[in-house]
Each structure stands twice: as C-alpha cells, then as structure tokens.
mmCIF file of C-alpha atoms in Angstrom:
data_model
loop_
_atom_site.group_PDB
_atom_site.id
_atom_site.type_symbol
_atom_site.label_atom_id
_atom_site.label_comp_id
_atom_site.label_asym_id
_atom_site.label_seq_id
_atom_site.Cartn_x
_atom_site.Cartn_y
_atom_site.Cartn_z
ATOM 1 C CA MET A 1 232.771 -7.166 155.232
ATOM 2 C CA ALA A 2 230.648 -9.185 157.629
ATOM 3 C CA ALA A 3 226.994 -8.310 157.790
ATOM 4 C CA MET A 4 225.919 -6.423 160.907
ATOM 5 C CA THR A 5 224.043 -8.661 163.311
ATOM 6 C CA SER A 6 221.341 -7.671 165.755
ATOM 7 C CA SER A 7 223.782 -8.201 168.621
ATOM 8 C CA ALA A 8 225.876 -5.292 167.333
ATOM 9 C CA ARG A 9 223.076 -2.881 168.144
ATOM 10 C CA PRO A 10 222.319 -1.777 171.724
ATOM 11 C CA LEU A 11 219.581 -3.920 173.242
ATOM 12 C CA LEU A 12 217.646 -1.012 174.714
ATOM 13 C CA ASN A 13 215.832 1.000 172.072
ATOM 14 C CA ARG A 14 217.061 4.525 171.528
ATOM 15 C CA ARG A 15 213.920 6.159 172.910
ATOM 16 C CA LEU A 16 214.744 4.729 176.348
ATOM 17 C CA ALA A 17 218.538 4.930 176.121
ATOM 18 C CA GLU A 18 218.710 7.824 178.582
ATOM 19 C CA PHE A 19 216.714 5.934 181.204
ATOM 20 C CA GLY A 20 218.721 3.454 183.261
ATOM 21 C CA THR A 21 218.217 2.241 186.801
ATOM 22 C CA THR A 22 216.110 4.778 188.638
ATOM 23 C CA ILE A 23 217.561 6.885 191.404
ATOM 24 C CA PHE A 24 214.939 5.384 193.704
ATOM 25 C CA ALA A 25 216.383 1.893 193.281
ATOM 26 C CA GLU A 26 219.906 3.199 193.841
ATOM 27 C CA MET A 27 219.074 5.154 196.968
ATOM 28 C CA SER A 28 216.829 2.444 198.440
ATOM 29 C CA ALA A 29 219.662 -0.063 198.030
ATOM 30 C CA LEU A 30 221.985 2.407 199.737
ATOM 31 C CA ALA A 31 219.514 2.736 202.612
ATOM 32 C CA VAL A 32 219.545 -1.041 203.112
ATOM 33 C CA SER A 33 223.322 -1.414 202.864
ATOM 34 C CA THR A 34 223.980 1.392 205.360
ATOM 35 C CA GLY A 35 221.044 0.840 207.706
ATOM 36 C CA SER A 36 219.820 4.366 206.981
ATOM 37 C CA ILE A 37 216.348 5.838 207.379
ATOM 38 C CA ASN A 38 214.844 5.943 203.893
ATOM 39 C CA LEU A 39 213.179 9.315 203.331
ATOM 40 C CA GLY A 40 213.814 8.985 199.608
ATOM 41 C CA GLN A 41 211.112 6.848 198.060
ATOM 42 C CA GLY A 42 207.609 8.139 198.636
ATOM 43 C CA PHE A 43 205.669 5.314 200.220
ATOM 44 C CA PRO A 44 204.119 5.202 203.707
ATOM 45 C CA ASP A 45 205.547 2.865 206.335
ATOM 46 C CA THR A 46 202.094 2.091 207.745
ATOM 47 C CA ASP A 47 199.003 0.679 206.049
ATOM 48 C CA GLY A 48 195.800 2.547 205.380
ATOM 49 C CA PRO A 49 192.376 2.165 207.048
ATOM 50 C CA GLN A 50 191.642 -1.253 208.540
ATOM 51 C CA GLU A 51 188.127 -1.309 207.090
ATOM 52 C CA VAL A 52 189.558 -0.922 203.613
ATOM 53 C CA ARG A 53 192.012 -3.781 204.176
ATOM 54 C CA GLU A 54 189.155 -5.932 205.434
ATOM 55 C CA ALA A 55 187.154 -5.088 202.328
ATOM 56 C CA ALA A 56 189.992 -6.513 200.213
ATOM 57 C CA VAL A 57 190.112 -9.673 202.330
ATOM 58 C CA ARG A 58 186.345 -10.032 202.053
ATOM 59 C CA ALA A 59 186.516 -9.694 198.274
ATOM 60 C CA LEU A 60 189.182 -12.410 198.122
ATOM 61 C CA ARG A 61 187.170 -14.776 200.313
ATOM 62 C CA ASP A 62 183.956 -14.131 198.390
ATOM 63 C CA GLY A 63 185.668 -14.845 195.087
ATOM 64 C CA ARG A 64 185.172 -11.339 193.740
ATOM 65 C CA GLY A 65 187.980 -10.216 191.463
ATOM 66 C CA ASN A 66 190.048 -13.393 191.673
ATOM 67 C CA GLN A 67 189.592 -13.802 187.936
ATOM 68 C CA TYR A 68 189.882 -11.115 185.244
ATOM 69 C CA PRO A 69 187.774 -8.082 186.154
ATOM 70 C CA PRO A 70 186.091 -6.116 183.354
ATOM 71 C CA GLY A 71 188.535 -4.232 181.131
ATOM 72 C CA PRO A 72 187.377 -0.737 182.155
ATOM 73 C CA GLY A 73 187.288 -1.709 185.839
ATOM 74 C CA ILE A 74 184.557 -3.200 187.991
ATOM 75 C CA PRO A 75 181.262 -1.242 187.878
ATOM 76 C CA GLU A 76 181.333 -0.668 191.650
ATOM 77 C CA LEU A 77 184.656 1.139 191.480
ATOM 78 C CA ARG A 78 183.818 3.161 188.390
ATOM 79 C CA THR A 79 180.595 4.275 190.081
ATOM 80 C CA ALA A 80 182.514 5.159 193.264
ATOM 81 C CA ILE A 81 185.063 7.214 191.295
ATOM 82 C CA ALA A 82 182.297 9.129 189.548
ATOM 83 C CA ALA A 83 180.544 9.742 192.881
ATOM 84 C CA HIS A 84 183.810 10.984 194.426
ATOM 85 C CA GLN A 85 184.373 13.484 191.610
ATOM 86 C CA GLN A 86 180.796 14.725 191.930
ATOM 87 C CA ARG A 87 180.865 14.999 195.722
ATOM 88 C CA ARG A 88 184.272 16.667 195.959
ATOM 89 C CA TYR A 89 184.321 18.890 192.886
ATOM 90 C CA GLY A 90 180.875 18.970 191.283
ATOM 91 C CA LEU A 91 182.199 17.112 188.222
ATOM 92 C CA THR A 92 179.744 14.691 186.654
ATOM 93 C CA PHE A 93 181.131 11.623 184.864
ATOM 94 C CA ASP A 94 179.281 8.669 183.360
ATOM 95 C CA PRO A 95 180.763 5.574 185.069
ATOM 96 C CA ASP A 96 180.261 3.523 181.888
ATOM 97 C CA THR A 97 181.849 5.847 179.326
ATOM 98 C CA GLU A 98 183.936 8.414 181.208
ATOM 99 C CA VAL A 99 185.810 6.415 183.873
ATOM 100 C CA LEU A 100 188.660 3.931 183.364
ATOM 101 C CA VAL A 101 190.455 1.961 186.088
ATOM 102 C CA THR A 102 194.214 1.478 185.617
ATOM 103 C CA ALA A 103 197.162 -0.271 187.259
ATOM 104 C CA GLY A 104 198.034 2.748 189.343
ATOM 105 C CA ALA A 105 198.577 6.284 188.134
ATOM 106 C CA THR A 106 201.786 5.250 186.376
ATOM 107 C CA GLU A 107 199.883 3.094 183.903
ATOM 108 C CA ALA A 108 197.273 5.818 183.528
ATOM 109 C CA ILE A 109 200.001 8.261 182.489
ATOM 110 C CA ALA A 110 201.620 5.740 180.128
ATOM 111 C CA ALA A 111 198.367 4.690 178.476
ATOM 112 C CA THR A 112 197.220 8.284 178.094
ATOM 113 C CA LEU A 113 200.417 9.465 176.440
ATOM 114 C CA LEU A 114 200.686 6.374 174.228
ATOM 115 C CA ALA A 115 197.105 6.937 173.132
ATOM 116 C CA LEU A 116 197.190 10.668 172.483
ATOM 117 C CA LEU A 117 200.667 11.311 171.050
ATOM 118 C CA GLU A 118 202.083 10.833 167.574
ATOM 119 C CA PRO A 119 205.865 10.812 167.029
ATOM 120 C CA GLY A 120 207.155 14.378 167.100
ATOM 121 C CA ASP A 121 204.276 15.827 169.130
ATOM 122 C CA GLU A 122 205.502 18.227 171.793
ATOM 123 C CA VAL A 123 204.460 17.798 175.411
ATOM 124 C CA ILE A 124 204.924 20.634 177.860
ATOM 125 C CA ALA A 125 205.604 19.460 181.408
ATOM 126 C CA PHE A 126 206.540 21.412 184.513
ATOM 127 C CA GLU A 127 210.034 20.509 185.673
ATOM 128 C CA PRO A 128 211.060 19.152 188.070
ATOM 129 C CA TYR A 129 208.743 16.308 187.097
ATOM 130 C CA TYR A 130 208.082 12.748 188.178
ATOM 131 C CA ASP A 131 210.542 10.598 186.255
ATOM 132 C CA SER A 132 207.934 8.398 184.560
ATOM 133 C CA TYR A 133 206.665 11.434 182.612
ATOM 134 C CA ALA A 134 209.871 11.668 180.619
ATOM 135 C CA ALA A 135 210.005 7.926 179.972
ATOM 136 C CA CYS A 136 206.359 7.734 178.890
ATOM 137 C CA ILE A 137 206.720 10.705 176.539
ATOM 138 C CA ALA A 138 209.776 9.008 175.039
ATOM 139 C CA MET A 139 207.982 5.668 174.609
ATOM 140 C CA ALA A 140 205.190 7.465 172.763
ATOM 141 C CA GLY A 141 207.703 9.179 170.464
ATOM 142 C CA GLY A 142 206.832 12.613 171.814
ATOM 143 C CA VAL A 143 209.164 15.524 172.477
ATOM 144 C CA ARG A 144 209.188 16.847 176.031
ATOM 145 C CA VAL A 145 209.375 20.587 176.496
ATOM 146 C CA PRO A 146 210.130 21.520 180.103
ATOM 147 C CA VAL A 147 208.835 24.679 181.740
ATOM 148 C CA THR A 148 210.722 25.164 184.986
ATOM 149 C CA LEU A 149 209.102 25.899 188.329
ATOM 150 C CA ARG A 150 211.437 28.339 190.050
ATOM 151 C CA PRO A 151 211.928 29.153 193.732
ATOM 152 C CA HIS A 152 210.365 32.344 195.049
ATOM 153 C CA GLN A 153 210.656 33.840 198.508
ATOM 154 C CA GLU A 154 207.399 35.758 198.862
ATOM 155 C CA ASN A 155 204.697 34.186 201.072
ATOM 156 C CA GLY A 156 207.201 31.624 202.315
ATOM 157 C CA ALA A 157 209.811 30.014 200.101
ATOM 158 C CA SER A 158 208.083 27.955 197.392
ATOM 159 C CA PHE A 159 208.319 27.032 193.716
ATOM 160 C CA ARG A 160 206.081 28.894 191.264
ATOM 161 C CA LEU A 161 205.116 28.690 187.610
ATOM 162 C CA ASP A 162 206.126 31.468 185.192
ATOM 163 C CA LEU A 163 203.012 31.880 183.062
ATOM 164 C CA ASP A 164 204.831 33.906 180.414
ATOM 165 C CA GLU A 165 207.407 31.128 180.057
ATOM 166 C CA LEU A 166 204.590 28.606 179.714
ATOM 167 C CA ARG A 167 202.886 30.617 177.002
ATOM 168 C CA ASP A 168 206.146 31.075 175.108
ATOM 169 C CA ALA A 169 206.769 27.318 175.183
ATOM 170 C CA VAL A 170 203.653 26.544 173.130
ATOM 171 C CA THR A 171 204.331 26.035 169.422
ATOM 172 C CA ASP A 172 202.399 24.690 166.452
ATOM 173 C CA ARG A 173 203.777 21.251 167.374
ATOM 174 C CA THR A 174 202.448 21.294 170.944
ATOM 175 C CA ARG A 175 199.897 18.520 171.432
ATOM 176 C CA LEU A 176 199.268 18.584 175.153
ATOM 177 C CA LEU A 177 200.128 20.024 178.540
ATOM 178 C CA LEU A 178 201.091 17.586 181.303
ATOM 179 C CA VAL A 179 200.174 19.199 184.611
ATOM 180 C CA ASN A 180 200.833 17.882 188.116
ATOM 181 C CA THR A 181 199.151 19.557 191.082
ATOM 182 C CA PRO A 182 199.729 19.080 193.978
ATOM 183 C CA HIS A 183 203.215 18.886 192.570
ATOM 184 C CA ASN A 184 205.834 16.213 193.196
ATOM 185 C CA PRO A 185 208.626 16.929 194.148
ATOM 186 C CA THR A 186 208.267 20.620 195.074
ATOM 187 C CA GLY A 187 205.027 20.465 197.083
ATOM 188 C CA THR A 188 203.584 23.327 195.031
ATOM 189 C CA VAL A 189 199.800 23.559 194.696
ATOM 190 C CA LEU A 190 198.804 25.644 191.693
ATOM 191 C CA THR A 191 196.646 28.637 192.580
ATOM 192 C CA ILE A 192 193.278 29.426 191.041
ATOM 193 C CA ALA A 193 194.925 32.221 189.020
ATOM 194 C CA GLU A 194 197.573 29.850 187.671
ATOM 195 C CA LEU A 195 195.002 27.203 186.842
ATOM 196 C CA ARG A 196 192.751 29.711 185.125
ATOM 197 C CA ALA A 197 195.645 30.927 182.997
ATOM 198 C CA ILE A 198 196.553 27.350 182.028
ATOM 199 C CA ALA A 199 192.942 26.644 181.106
ATOM 200 C CA GLU A 200 192.668 29.804 178.999
ATOM 201 C CA LEU A 201 195.895 28.923 177.182
ATOM 202 C CA ALA A 202 194.705 25.371 176.495
ATOM 203 C CA VAL A 203 191.418 26.620 175.073
ATOM 204 C CA GLU A 204 193.080 29.374 173.044
ATOM 205 C CA ARG A 205 195.631 27.003 171.475
ATOM 206 C CA ASP A 206 193.296 23.986 171.341
ATOM 207 C CA LEU A 207 195.548 21.795 173.495
ATOM 208 C CA LEU A 208 194.802 18.570 175.299
ATOM 209 C CA VAL A 209 195.640 18.574 179.001
ATOM 210 C CA VAL A 210 196.627 15.631 181.189
ATOM 211 C CA THR A 211 196.435 16.373 184.903
ATOM 212 C CA ASP A 212 198.111 14.168 187.481
ATOM 213 C CA GLU A 213 196.103 14.824 190.647
ATOM 214 C CA VAL A 214 197.144 11.824 192.736
ATOM 215 C CA TYR A 215 197.879 14.003 195.784
ATOM 216 C CA GLU A 216 194.480 15.724 195.626
ATOM 217 C CA HIS A 217 193.690 14.905 199.273
ATOM 218 C CA LEU A 218 197.049 16.090 200.596
ATOM 219 C CA VAL A 219 196.871 19.883 200.570
ATOM 220 C CA PHE A 220 197.810 21.936 203.602
ATOM 221 C CA ASP A 221 197.265 25.300 205.272
ATOM 222 C CA ASP A 222 195.446 27.716 202.943
ATOM 223 C CA ALA A 223 196.073 25.724 199.754
ATOM 224 C CA GLU A 224 193.105 24.281 197.853
ATOM 225 C CA HIS A 225 193.090 21.607 195.189
ATOM 226 C CA LEU A 226 190.972 22.537 192.174
ATOM 227 C CA PRO A 227 190.811 20.114 189.229
ATOM 228 C CA LEU A 228 191.552 21.743 185.880
ATOM 229 C CA ALA A 229 188.500 19.981 184.458
ATOM 230 C CA THR A 230 186.302 22.348 186.490
ATOM 231 C CA PHE A 231 187.450 25.419 184.528
ATOM 232 C CA PRO A 232 185.571 26.748 181.471
ATOM 233 C CA GLY A 233 186.331 24.834 178.295
ATOM 234 C CA MET A 234 188.372 22.149 180.077
ATOM 235 C CA ARG A 235 185.874 19.349 180.707
ATOM 236 C CA GLU A 236 186.084 18.080 177.121
ATOM 237 C CA ARG A 237 189.870 18.386 176.693
ATOM 238 C CA THR A 238 191.225 17.185 180.063
ATOM 239 C CA VAL A 239 192.290 13.708 181.159
ATOM 240 C CA THR A 240 192.327 13.638 184.964
ATOM 241 C CA ILE A 241 194.387 10.960 186.738
ATOM 242 C CA GLY A 242 193.803 9.794 190.309
ATOM 243 C CA SER A 243 195.221 7.134 192.610
ATOM 244 C CA ALA A 244 194.105 5.095 195.590
ATOM 245 C CA GLY A 245 197.701 4.517 196.670
ATOM 246 C CA LYS A 246 198.300 8.131 197.635
ATOM 247 C CA SER A 247 194.858 8.779 199.130
ATOM 248 C CA PHE A 248 194.566 5.610 201.224
ATOM 249 C CA SER A 249 198.199 4.511 201.806
ATOM 250 C CA PHE A 250 197.959 1.273 199.842
ATOM 251 C CA THR A 251 200.610 1.968 197.223
ATOM 252 C CA GLY A 252 201.235 -1.734 196.568
ATOM 253 C CA TRP A 253 197.687 -2.313 195.370
ATOM 254 C CA LYS A 254 198.294 -0.263 192.217
ATOM 255 C CA VAL A 255 194.781 1.044 191.662
ATOM 256 C CA GLY A 256 194.495 4.259 189.664
ATOM 257 C CA TRP A 257 191.970 5.800 187.333
ATOM 258 C CA VAL A 258 191.250 8.166 184.502
ATOM 259 C CA THR A 259 188.211 10.420 184.183
ATOM 260 C CA ALA A 260 187.579 12.263 180.921
ATOM 261 C CA ALA A 261 185.120 12.780 178.090
ATOM 262 C CA PRO A 262 184.044 9.571 176.292
ATOM 263 C CA GLY A 263 186.324 10.022 173.275
ATOM 264 C CA LEU A 264 189.374 10.525 175.450
ATOM 265 C CA VAL A 265 188.573 7.557 177.692
ATOM 266 C CA THR A 266 188.034 5.355 174.631
ATOM 267 C CA ALA A 267 191.445 6.376 173.286
ATOM 268 C CA VAL A 268 193.211 5.737 176.591
ATOM 269 C CA ARG A 269 191.443 2.385 177.006
ATOM 270 C CA SER A 270 192.646 1.349 173.550
ATOM 271 C CA ALA A 271 196.246 1.708 174.722
ATOM 272 C CA LYS A 272 195.670 0.442 178.266
ATOM 273 C CA GLN A 273 194.185 -2.873 177.117
ATOM 274 C CA PHE A 274 197.526 -3.828 175.584
ATOM 275 C CA LEU A 275 199.558 -2.865 178.655
ATOM 276 C CA THR A 276 198.156 -4.690 181.692
ATOM 277 C CA TYR A 277 194.703 -5.397 180.224
ATOM 278 C CA VAL A 278 193.340 -5.612 183.785
ATOM 279 C CA SER A 279 194.771 -5.666 187.305
ATOM 280 C CA SER A 280 194.095 -5.557 191.043
ATOM 281 C CA GLY A 281 190.740 -7.355 190.909
ATOM 282 C CA PRO A 282 189.941 -7.797 194.621
ATOM 283 C CA PHE A 283 191.539 -4.467 195.488
ATOM 284 C CA GLN A 284 189.158 -2.671 193.159
ATOM 285 C CA TYR A 285 186.257 -3.670 195.394
ATOM 286 C CA ALA A 286 188.118 -2.398 198.449
ATOM 287 C CA VAL A 287 188.961 0.940 196.817
ATOM 288 C CA ALA A 288 185.295 1.367 195.875
ATOM 289 C CA GLU A 289 184.505 1.248 199.591
ATOM 290 C CA ALA A 290 187.447 3.505 200.436
ATOM 291 C CA LEU A 291 186.215 6.270 198.140
ATOM 292 C CA ALA A 292 182.946 6.309 200.067
ATOM 293 C CA LEU A 293 184.646 6.934 203.416
ATOM 294 C CA PRO A 294 183.290 10.006 205.247
ATOM 295 C CA ASP A 295 184.983 13.382 204.973
ATOM 296 C CA THR A 296 186.387 12.883 208.469
ATOM 297 C CA TYR A 297 188.790 10.258 207.092
ATOM 298 C CA PHE A 298 190.269 12.680 204.573
ATOM 299 C CA GLU A 299 190.431 15.482 207.159
ATOM 300 C CA GLU A 300 192.274 13.279 209.674
ATOM 301 C CA PHE A 301 194.598 11.924 206.981
ATOM 302 C CA ARG A 302 195.486 15.459 205.926
ATOM 303 C CA ALA A 303 195.969 16.643 209.525
ATOM 304 C CA ASP A 304 198.280 13.712 210.272
ATOM 305 C CA MET A 305 200.423 14.414 207.217
ATOM 306 C CA ARG A 306 200.495 18.140 207.987
ATOM 307 C CA ALA A 307 201.848 17.408 211.474
ATOM 308 C CA LYS A 308 204.517 15.136 209.971
ATOM 309 C CA ARG A 309 205.428 17.801 207.432
ATOM 310 C CA ASP A 310 205.887 20.331 210.202
ATOM 311 C CA LEU A 311 207.992 17.936 212.259
ATOM 312 C CA LEU A 312 210.382 17.120 209.424
ATOM 313 C CA ALA A 313 210.505 20.698 208.141
ATOM 314 C CA ALA A 314 211.556 21.919 211.575
ATOM 315 C CA GLY A 315 214.244 19.236 211.810
ATOM 316 C CA LEU A 316 215.606 20.071 208.366
ATOM 317 C CA ALA A 317 215.712 23.778 209.149
ATOM 318 C CA GLU A 318 217.527 23.086 212.428
ATOM 319 C CA ALA A 319 220.054 20.962 210.535
ATOM 320 C CA GLY A 320 220.846 23.945 208.305
ATOM 321 C CA PHE A 321 218.830 23.328 205.126
ATOM 322 C CA GLU A 322 216.767 26.004 203.457
ATOM 323 C CA VAL A 323 213.293 24.475 203.528
ATOM 324 C CA PHE A 324 210.718 25.257 200.857
ATOM 325 C CA ARG A 325 207.103 25.398 201.938
ATOM 326 C CA SER A 326 205.261 22.211 200.992
ATOM 327 C CA ALA A 327 201.632 23.122 200.346
ATOM 328 C CA GLY A 328 200.776 19.595 199.200
ATOM 329 C CA THR A 329 201.967 15.997 198.588
ATOM 330 C CA TYR A 330 204.121 14.242 201.190
ATOM 331 C CA PHE A 331 207.451 15.666 200.067
ATOM 332 C CA ILE A 332 209.643 18.558 201.168
ATOM 333 C CA THR A 333 212.218 20.129 198.857
ATOM 334 C CA THR A 334 215.293 21.684 200.450
ATOM 335 C CA ASP A 335 218.270 23.737 199.296
ATOM 336 C CA ILE A 336 221.660 22.371 200.426
ATOM 337 C CA ARG A 337 223.684 25.501 199.685
ATOM 338 C CA PRO A 338 223.392 26.851 203.254
ATOM 339 C CA LEU A 339 225.270 23.692 204.254
ATOM 340 C CA GLY A 340 228.111 24.624 201.919
ATOM 341 C CA GLU A 341 227.016 22.063 199.316
ATOM 342 C CA SER A 342 225.878 22.517 195.719
ATOM 343 C CA ASP A 343 225.782 19.045 194.117
ATOM 344 C CA GLY A 344 222.628 17.189 195.121
ATOM 345 C CA PHE A 345 223.822 13.876 193.689
ATOM 346 C CA ALA A 346 227.062 13.903 195.667
ATOM 347 C CA PHE A 347 225.260 15.130 198.771
ATOM 348 C CA CYS A 348 222.612 12.362 198.663
ATOM 349 C CA ARG A 349 225.156 9.643 197.956
ATOM 350 C CA GLY A 350 227.185 10.767 200.960
ATOM 351 C CA LEU A 351 224.296 11.490 203.321
ATOM 352 C CA PRO A 352 223.778 7.876 204.506
ATOM 353 C CA GLU A 353 227.341 7.659 205.784
ATOM 354 C CA ARG A 354 227.292 11.172 207.216
ATOM 355 C CA ALA A 355 223.902 11.106 208.898
ATOM 356 C CA GLY A 356 222.190 7.743 208.346
ATOM 357 C CA VAL A 357 219.406 9.237 206.228
ATOM 358 C CA VAL A 358 218.531 8.754 202.555
ATOM 359 C CA ALA A 359 217.041 11.489 200.331
ATOM 360 C CA ILE A 360 216.630 12.061 196.583
ATOM 361 C CA PRO A 361 218.497 14.661 194.488
ATOM 362 C CA ASN A 362 215.920 16.754 192.653
ATOM 363 C CA ALA A 363 218.187 17.067 189.616
ATOM 364 C CA VAL A 364 216.923 13.654 188.442
ATOM 365 C CA PHE A 365 213.568 15.321 187.835
ATOM 366 C CA TYR A 366 215.011 18.007 185.540
ATOM 367 C CA ASP A 367 216.068 18.207 181.900
ATOM 368 C CA HIS A 368 218.006 21.307 182.936
ATOM 369 C CA ARG A 369 220.078 19.473 185.553
ATOM 370 C CA GLU A 370 221.887 22.616 186.631
ATOM 371 C CA ALA A 371 218.573 24.199 187.670
ATOM 372 C CA GLY A 372 217.918 21.376 190.109
ATOM 373 C CA ALA A 373 221.483 20.730 191.262
ATOM 374 C CA PRO A 374 221.271 22.220 194.785
ATOM 375 C CA PHE A 375 217.832 20.831 195.670
ATOM 376 C CA VAL A 376 217.109 17.646 197.615
ATOM 377 C CA ARG A 377 213.759 15.978 198.345
ATOM 378 C CA PHE A 378 212.696 14.278 201.580
ATOM 379 C CA ALA A 379 209.502 12.233 202.116
ATOM 380 C CA PHE A 380 207.546 12.713 205.337
ATOM 381 C CA CYS A 381 204.970 9.897 204.880
ATOM 382 C CA LYS A 382 206.602 7.936 207.694
ATOM 383 C CA ARG A 383 205.824 7.171 211.309
ATOM 384 C CA THR A 384 206.340 10.059 213.716
ATOM 385 C CA GLU A 385 209.105 8.269 215.611
ATOM 386 C CA VAL A 386 210.960 7.616 212.351
ATOM 387 C CA LEU A 387 210.822 11.300 211.428
ATOM 388 C CA GLN A 388 211.967 12.283 214.925
ATOM 389 C CA GLU A 389 214.960 9.971 214.648
ATOM 390 C CA ALA A 390 215.769 11.263 211.155
ATOM 391 C CA ALA A 391 215.681 14.841 212.442
ATOM 392 C CA ARG A 392 217.982 13.851 215.295
ATOM 393 C CA ARG A 393 220.470 12.252 212.906
ATOM 394 C CA LEU A 394 220.417 15.193 210.518
ATOM 395 C CA LYS A 395 221.572 17.519 213.279
ATOM 396 C CA LYS A 396 225.039 16.030 212.687
ATOM 397 C CA LEU A 397 225.243 18.063 209.473
ATOM 398 C CA GLY A 398 225.260 21.316 211.355
ATOM 399 C CA GLY A 399 227.830 20.166 213.889
#
C-alpha cells in the first residue's frame, strides 16, 4: 500500500473547514454583476471628517508612522484612547499598560481569543453573531456555545437576550463570554438590567468577558451604551474592544484597540505581536486627533445615522417587510415572512434580479440556522439618495 502523502489531506485545517468564502464576498460580487445597490456589507459610502483625513496626510508628509510604529501603538493614540474612555464613561486606563492598538477590531478579537483560550474552552456568544467570532474561536481551539437573541414584540419589535438561557449555558468548561453591544446584526442595545445580570454572572462564575463595543457611538432614541467594564467586579475581568472605522467612517484604515487590566493586555499583546505586529502607522496619529473631536461631532454623526435608519426602515416597511427596531449600529434586521418568503439565502440571492438591491441573510450569523432563516439584514450607512433609491426599488416586492 502506498504511503499517504500530504496532498491526500485537505489543505485547509479542520478547525476552519466550515468557513469558506464569506457571504459578504458573494453578495458584493452579485451587486457588481447585477448593478444593484449594495446594502449588504456594512461600510459607509462617504468618508469621515475632513480634518481627520488631513491629519493622516500631515502625518505622512511629516514622516510620522511611515516606518514601524511601537508594538502597542503610538503613545499619542494610546493616550487619546484612555482619555476617551475616561471622558465618555469614567473608566481610567493607563495608556502604557492598559491600552493596545490593533489592526481593526477584527484583529483585536482574534488576538484576544488566541491569547485567552486553551483548546476545549467554551465561549458563550450571542447569536446571531459577527462571522469572525466563530472563526476566531475555532482558530483558538475553543468551543462556541451560542445563546440566541430572540424577537420580541413589546416596546417595538426587537431582539432580546434570555438571561435564564444564558445562565444555563455556563458550565465548568466555560472560559469567557463574548458580548457585542450595540449588537450586529440585530441592532439590539443591551439594557442596564441585562448588563448588570451578565456582570453578576461573570463574577459569580469567575468568567472572563470580551466586549465588542465598536458601535458605541451609534445608539438611537432612548438607548444608552454602557460598557460592561463599568459594572462592579468587571474592570479586572473585561477586555473591551473599540474601533475607529465605525466611529469615524474610515473602515479601510483598520485602527482598533483593546482596553483592559495590565495582565489581560499583556496576554493579548503576546498574541497580537505575531499576527500583524504593527499596522496603520500614519493613521494612528489621525485617529488620536479624531478621538479628541468635540461631542458635537458624535451627536451629529448619530443624528445623521438615525435619520438614515428611519428612511430605510420606512421604505422596508412599505415594501412589506416586518422591520425590527434598530436601537444601535447601522444595520436593520427584517423578517421576510410577510412577503411570503421563509428562506433568507434564497431571498437574498434573488433580490438583486427582483429589485436591484443586495442584502445579507442573517442565517449566516447563526449556528442554529433555522432560527435565523427568515431574517435579512440591510445596512443604512449610505448616502441619503442611495437609500431613497433602494427604498424605491424595493417597492417592487409588494407589487
């Protein structure tokens, strides 16, 4: 019998075997090939503040950041991140030992999970969840344990966390909770009661908590973003992740960060240094200036996105979708069953031809695919005229 060669084994390692081409790549390609409006992938179609762009240009011209920046991030940005957390939330972090700059929030998530997990550790995450969570847990050898956010009708249709289900999901093998608020894709913002219950559970069961708070500045109406690290017993066990891309509409710059207690930051930095090592040198200087923008910037940014949310939500409702209230992020989740549909994948693959619009099936964000089957996500971080045209095109569905 011939000896087995390496070519006989699949090239992709088994931890990543379930992860192929992302739905975002598929749907974006479909948008291009059909000339459709792309409300699938969540990136703005306009740039952020001009003064922040000019700060990046100035850094390039002055030769700041054109070579390797310091591994933890430039001091100016780490100081600005710490000042932002203090000003916004009353959280005090030492810029030298408790702040780490990363290549976007995606690297922050990857480095954190690679650093903190051993093979077999269980990670509880709220599904539907951003697809990189599942891949990063797999790369770290962890076991993901989904707790499903379910639709509720009271106080406007929205997705809520079942705290009893969360508590029941914790076992002796649970290492950490992976929390995302404001939540992509549902637009849910966890309430103070929900956050307090999560914090009490983490303290009681001695769990680490990783909080993805990249949409912290995009909360609407009566919702309020409260970092988990502000709750009793959470400062020393929470890794908080932030992002300039979502707060300043420069997603291509890939500047994110981690704030946590010194031991946690040291652990995450140990993994991060072997991923990108460093990145985004000149952009780090620009983001340092962006974080110091006055409160009026954040208020106007939020008001603009709220108006766009309302515009698209109204158009979706008129087209026949059930629209779930988005209290945060720049996404709206809808239910396609009022349109006589139940398969989000089939619906989204057919939508460009039917209406010239691209969306994302929420089922890709679920382990329990059947729970997400009828839900579809639209992004509203686009120019007003683009959203108006999308709403006009979607009216065809109700015709």
